[in-house]
Amino acid sequence: MKHLLSIDDLTVDDIETLFGTAAEMHDVQRRSVKKLPALRGRTVINLFFEDSTRTRSSFEIAGKWLSADTINISAKGSSASKGESLRDTVLTVTAMGVDALVVRHAASGAAEQISNWVDVAVINAGDGMHEHPTQALLDAYTLQRQLGDLAGRHVVIVGDLTHSRVFRSNVKLLRKLGAEVTVVAPPTLMPSGIDAWSKEAGFAASWDLDEVLPSADAVMMLRVQRERMQGGFFPTPREYTVGYGLTRGRLSLLKPDTPICHPGPMNRGLEIAPEAADAASSKVLDQVSSGVAVRMSVLYHLLAGEEVA
Ligand code: NCD
């Protein structure tokens, strides 16, 4: 495996290998001295053309704990804001002698395009409305630690599916691992083509959250991505919450201890109530700490010279 652009790049064996290494990396996270020498002398550049808090910082920490030199470049402070093309920016950065580019971009397919221009490892950290493979890996890793084998487990993914790369990567990964998946959204936020994709990939789509929640083994709430919306996808925020929010009232529909996930950033009070975000069964902060371990594992397998498969 040279790049990680999509969950399609991974076999079930690859995923298990990545999770096995992530578990070892997780142990490192608990030590007071968190450095491993594995990527000493390697340089990883985080090239972020879109905002990010946790993805960028967790890639940075992951690289540092593996002793790589990590550098952050964000579009606002780079020559991209002076009109430089994406290709020129990418070629300039790689000409400095880097080993991996971690890329976030608003255009779907950007990471794959970049991988055609350069000879270094490219990791997709979110491309438009397409994929966010390391987020899906850390979500599944978090759930597996809680639930064990995910085969046959029912994972319910709720929210702004149209604009969500997290949903697309998660459906692919969870189905590879044998989980049953139901996706729930209001009709206006249900992606076009979902009927064909759900039939082909073997998952269910619903508009009725209350009907689906009682059979969930895990719930994954997604952010309403207002920055990607042109026009109104729902009448008022209140109406969205009433129909599709994980409200205090809806918590009683869940089986006890059902893990609640959210990739962040959360719109508290819109798609998730504080009572759900802060519930004992909330995995939101576990997702963040697992994120570092999973990204350490991905960087290790891409850069330390060991093939995942
Ligand atoms: C997600 C993203 O950027 O795609 N967040 C993340 O990576 N933690 C989801 C989101 O922005 O809602």
CSV table of C-alpha atoms in Angstrom, one decimal, residues 3-6 85-88 90-91 101 103 105 107-120 122-124 127 130:
chain,number,residue,atom,x,y,z
A,3,HIS,CA,-1.3,5.7,-0.4
A,4,LEU,CA,-4.4,5.8,1.7
A,5,LEU,CA,-7.0,7.6,-0.5
A,6,SER,CA,-10.1,5.6,0.1
A,85,SER,CA,-2.5,26.3,-8.4
A,86,LEU,CA,-2.9,23.1,-6.4
A,87,ARG,CA,-0.4,21.3,-8.6
A,88,ASP,CA,2.2,24.0,-8.1
A,90,VAL,CA,2.0,20.3,-4.1
A,91,LEU,CA,5.1,20.1,-6.3
A,101,LEU,CA,1.6,14.4,2.4
A,103,VAL,CA,-4.1,16.3,2.5
A,105,HIS,CA,-9.2,19.7,0.4
A,107,ALA,CA,-12.7,19.1,-3.8
A,108,SER,CA,-13.8,15.5,-4.0
A,109,GLY,CA,-10.9,13.5,-5.6
A,110,ALA,CA,-8.2,16.0,-4.7
A,111,ALA,CA,-6.1,13.5,-2.8
A,112,GLU,CA,-6.2,11.0,-5.6
A,113,GLN,CA,-5.3,13.7,-8.1
A,114,ILE,CA,-2.3,14.7,-5.9
A,115,SER,CA,-1.1,11.1,-5.7
A,116,ASN,CA,-0.8,11.2,-9.5
A,117,TRP,CA,1.5,14.2,-9.4
A,118,VAL,CA,3.9,13.1,-6.7
A,119,ASP,CA,6.1,10.2,-5.8
A,120,VAL,CA,5.5,10.3,-2.0
A,122,VAL,CA,-0.5,10.6,0.1
A,123,ILE,CA,-3.0,10.2,2.9
A,124,ASN,CA,-6.5,11.5,2.3
A,127,ASP,CA,-11.7,15.3,0.2
A,130,HIS,CA,-16.1,12.0,-1.0
